[in-house]
Amino acid sequence: EKGDIFYVSPQPHDSWVVGDQEYVSLHFLGAEKYAD
């Protein structure tokens, strides 16, 4: 649901955060399922 927190497992993703900045993720694929 919009605003929910979710977990993305480390596999098969290969990404990381560099530095001390807060991580923000924007997901557009499948957004029609969650749109108001």
PDB file of N, CA and C in Angstrom:
ATOM      1  N   GLU A   1       0.840  -1.179   0.000  1.00  0.00           N
ATOM      2  CA  GLU A   1       0.000   0.000   0.000  1.00  0.00           C
ATOM      3  C   GLU A   1       0.885   1.242   0.000  1.00  0.00           C
ATOM      4  N   LYS A   2       0.400   2.323  -0.570  1.00  0.00           N
ATOM      5  CA  LYS A   2       1.173   3.555  -0.669  1.00  0.00           C
ATOM      6  C   LYS A   2       1.716   3.962   0.700  1.00  0.00           C
ATOM      7  N   GLY A   3       3.021   4.249   0.767  1.00  0.00           N
ATOM      8  CA  GLY A   3       3.655   4.668   2.007  1.00  0.00           C
ATOM      9  C   GLY A   3       4.188   3.540   2.859  1.00  0.00           C
ATOM     10  N   ASP A   4       3.946   2.299   2.458  1.00  0.00           N
ATOM     11  CA  ASP A   4       4.437   1.153   3.219  1.00  0.00           C
ATOM     12  C   ASP A   4       5.946   1.004   3.082  1.00  0.00           C
ATOM     13  N   ILE A   5       6.520   0.391   4.071  1.00  0.00           N
ATOM     14  CA  ILE A   5       7.934   0.035   4.040  1.00  0.00           C
ATOM     15  C   ILE A   5       8.032  -1.392   3.529  1.00  0.00           C
ATOM     16  N   PHE A   6       9.034  -1.684   2.734  1.00  0.00           N
ATOM     17  CA  PHE A   6       9.205  -3.041   2.228  1.00  0.00           C
ATOM     18  C   PHE A   6      10.670  -3.404   2.233  1.00  0.00           C
ATOM     19  N   TYR A   7      10.924  -4.680   2.114  1.00  0.00           N
ATOM     20  CA  TYR A   7      12.283  -5.214   2.140  1.00  0.00           C
ATOM     21  C   TYR A   7      12.651  -5.726   0.758  1.00  0.00           C
ATOM     22  N   VAL A   8      13.813  -5.335   0.261  1.00  0.00           N
ATOM     23  CA  VAL A   8      14.337  -5.851  -1.003  1.00  0.00           C
ATOM     24  C   VAL A   8      15.538  -6.714  -0.657  1.00  0.00           C
ATOM     25  N   SER A   9      15.420  -7.994  -0.927  1.00  0.00           N
ATOM     26  CA  SER A   9      16.507  -8.916  -0.585  1.00  0.00           C
ATOM     27  C   SER A   9      17.760  -8.606  -1.402  1.00  0.00           C
ATOM     28  N   PRO A  10      18.938  -8.936  -0.885  1.00  0.00           N
ATOM     29  CA  PRO A  10      20.179  -8.646  -1.600  1.00  0.00           C
ATOM     30  C   PRO A  10      20.350  -9.452  -2.882  1.00  0.00           C
ATOM     31  N   GLN A  11      19.645 -10.535  -3.038  1.00  0.00           N
ATOM     32  CA  GLN A  11      19.730 -11.339  -4.256  1.00  0.00           C
ATOM     33  C   GLN A  11      18.414 -11.283  -4.984  1.00  0.00           C
ATOM     34  N   PRO A  12      18.287 -11.013  -6.214  1.00  0.00           N
ATOM     35  CA  PRO A  12      19.343 -10.889  -7.214  1.00  0.00           C
ATOM     36  C   PRO A  12      19.805  -9.452  -7.426  1.00  0.00           C
ATOM     37  N   HIS A  13      19.477  -8.528  -6.525  1.00  0.00           N
ATOM     38  CA  HIS A  13      19.854  -7.122  -6.692  1.00  0.00           C
ATOM     39  C   HIS A  13      21.324  -6.906  -6.368  1.00  0.00           C
ATOM     40  N   ASP A  14      21.949  -6.022  -7.113  1.00  0.00           N
ATOM     41  CA  ASP A  14      23.355  -5.690  -6.894  1.00  0.00           C
ATOM     42  C   ASP A  14      23.459  -4.173  -6.764  1.00  0.00           C
ATOM     43  N   SER A  15      23.024  -3.656  -5.613  1.00  0.00           N
ATOM     44  CA  SER A  15      23.075  -2.214  -5.391  1.00  0.00           C
ATOM     45  C   SER A  15      23.521  -1.941  -3.966  1.00  0.00           C
ATOM     46  N   TRP A  16      23.968  -0.714  -3.718  1.00  0.00           N
ATOM     47  CA  TRP A  16      24.435  -0.350  -2.387  1.00  0.00           C
ATOM     48  C   TRP A  16      24.306   1.154  -2.214  1.00  0.00           C
ATOM     49  N   VAL A  17      24.370   1.594  -0.971  1.00  0.00           N
ATOM     50  CA  VAL A  17      24.324   3.013  -0.639  1.00  0.00           C
ATOM     51  C   VAL A  17      25.729   3.442  -0.250  1.00  0.00           C
ATOM     52  N   VAL A  18      26.198   4.545  -0.826  1.00  0.00           N
ATOM     53  CA  VAL A  18      27.522   5.074  -0.521  1.00  0.00           C
ATOM     54  C   VAL A  18      27.333   6.381   0.240  1.00  0.00           C
ATOM     55  N   GLY A  19      27.973   6.502   1.403  1.00  0.00           N
ATOM     56  CA  GLY A  19      27.879   7.726   2.192  1.00  0.00           C
ATOM     57  C   GLY A  19      26.835   7.617   3.284  1.00  0.00           C
ATOM     58  N   ASP A  20      26.501   8.762   3.870  1.00  0.00           N
ATOM     59  CA  ASP A  20      25.581   8.803   5.003  1.00  0.00           C
ATOM     60  C   ASP A  20      24.206   9.343   4.641  1.00  0.00           C
ATOM     61  N   GLN A  21      23.921   9.479   3.364  1.00  0.00           N
ATOM     62  CA  GLN A  21      22.634  10.015   2.940  1.00  0.00           C
ATOM     63  C   GLN A  21      21.534   8.965   3.074  1.00  0.00           C
ATOM     64  N   GLU A  22      20.327   9.426   3.391  1.00  0.00           N
ATOM     65  CA  GLU A  22      19.172   8.537   3.465  1.00  0.00           C
ATOM     66  C   GLU A  22      18.887   7.969   2.075  1.00  0.00           C
ATOM     67  N   TYR A  23      18.537   6.697   2.023  1.00  0.00           N
ATOM     68  CA  TYR A  23      18.229   6.039   0.753  1.00  0.00           C
ATOM     69  C   TYR A  23      16.748   6.190   0.443  1.00  0.00           C
ATOM     70  N   VAL A  24      16.429   6.637  -0.742  1.00  0.00           N
ATOM     71  CA  VAL A  24      15.052   6.756  -1.201  1.00  0.00           C
ATOM     72  C   VAL A  24      14.934   5.978  -2.495  1.00  0.00           C
ATOM     73  N   SER A  25      13.940   5.113  -2.564  1.00  0.00           N
ATOM     74  CA  SER A  25      13.741   4.281  -3.747  1.00  0.00           C
ATOM     75  C   SER A  25      12.413   4.645  -4.401  1.00  0.00           C
ATOM     76  N   LEU A  26      12.440   4.875  -5.697  1.00  0.00           N
ATOM     77  CA  LEU A  26      11.225   5.160  -6.450  1.00  0.00           C
ATOM     78  C   LEU A  26      10.961   3.997  -7.392  1.00  0.00           C
ATOM     79  N   HIS A  27       9.797   3.397  -7.268  1.00  0.00           N
ATOM     80  CA  HIS A  27       9.431   2.254  -8.104  1.00  0.00           C
ATOM     81  C   HIS A  27       8.239   2.638  -8.972  1.00  0.00           C
ATOM     82  N   PHE A  28       8.427   2.548 -10.277  1.00  0.00           N
ATOM     83  CA  PHE A  28       7.364   2.896 -11.204  1.00  0.00           C
ATOM     84  C   PHE A  28       6.738   1.667 -11.852  1.00  0.00           C
ATOM     85  N   LEU A  29       7.470   0.571 -11.940  1.00  0.00           N
ATOM     86  CA  LEU A  29       6.914  -0.645 -12.522  1.00  0.00           C
ATOM     87  C   LEU A  29       5.870  -1.210 -11.579  1.00  0.00           C
ATOM     88  N   GLY A  30       4.693  -1.478 -12.085  1.00  0.00           N
ATOM     89  CA  GLY A  30       3.612  -2.001 -11.258  1.00  0.00           C
ATOM     90  C   GLY A  30       2.894  -0.934 -10.456  1.00  0.00           C
ATOM     91  N   ALA A  31       3.177   0.346 -10.715  1.00  0.00           N
ATOM     92  CA  ALA A  31       2.585   1.430  -9.934  1.00  0.00           C
ATOM     93  C   ALA A  31       1.068   1.492 -10.080  1.00  0.00           C
ATOM     94  N   GLU A  32       0.542   1.027 -11.206  1.00  0.00           N
ATOM     95  CA  GLU A  32      -0.915   1.080 -11.391  1.00  0.00           C
ATOM     96  C   GLU A  32      -1.650   0.260 -10.336  1.00  0.00           C
ATOM     97  N   LYS A  33      -0.988  -0.738  -9.785  1.00  0.00           N
ATOM     98  CA  LYS A  33      -1.602  -1.565  -8.738  1.00  0.00           C
ATOM     99  C   LYS A  33      -1.789  -0.767  -7.448  1.00  0.00           C
ATOM    100  N   TYR A  34      -0.892   0.209  -7.184  1.00  0.00           N
ATOM    101  CA  TYR A  34      -0.912   0.950  -5.933  1.00  0.00           C
ATOM    102  C   TYR A  34      -1.435   2.372  -6.078  1.00  0.00           C
ATOM    103  N   ALA A  35      -1.741   2.800  -7.285  1.00  0.00           N
ATOM    104  CA  ALA A  35      -2.179   4.179  -7.511  1.00  0.00           C
ATOM    105  C   ALA A  35      -3.516   4.447  -6.837  1.00  0.00           C
ATOM    106  N   ASP A  36      -3.700   5.685  -6.402  1.00  0.00           N
ATOM    107  CA  ASP A  36      -4.976   6.090  -5.769  1.00  0.00           C
ATOM    108  C   ASP A  36      -6.082   6.172  -6.786  1.00  0.00           C
TER     109      ASP A  36
END
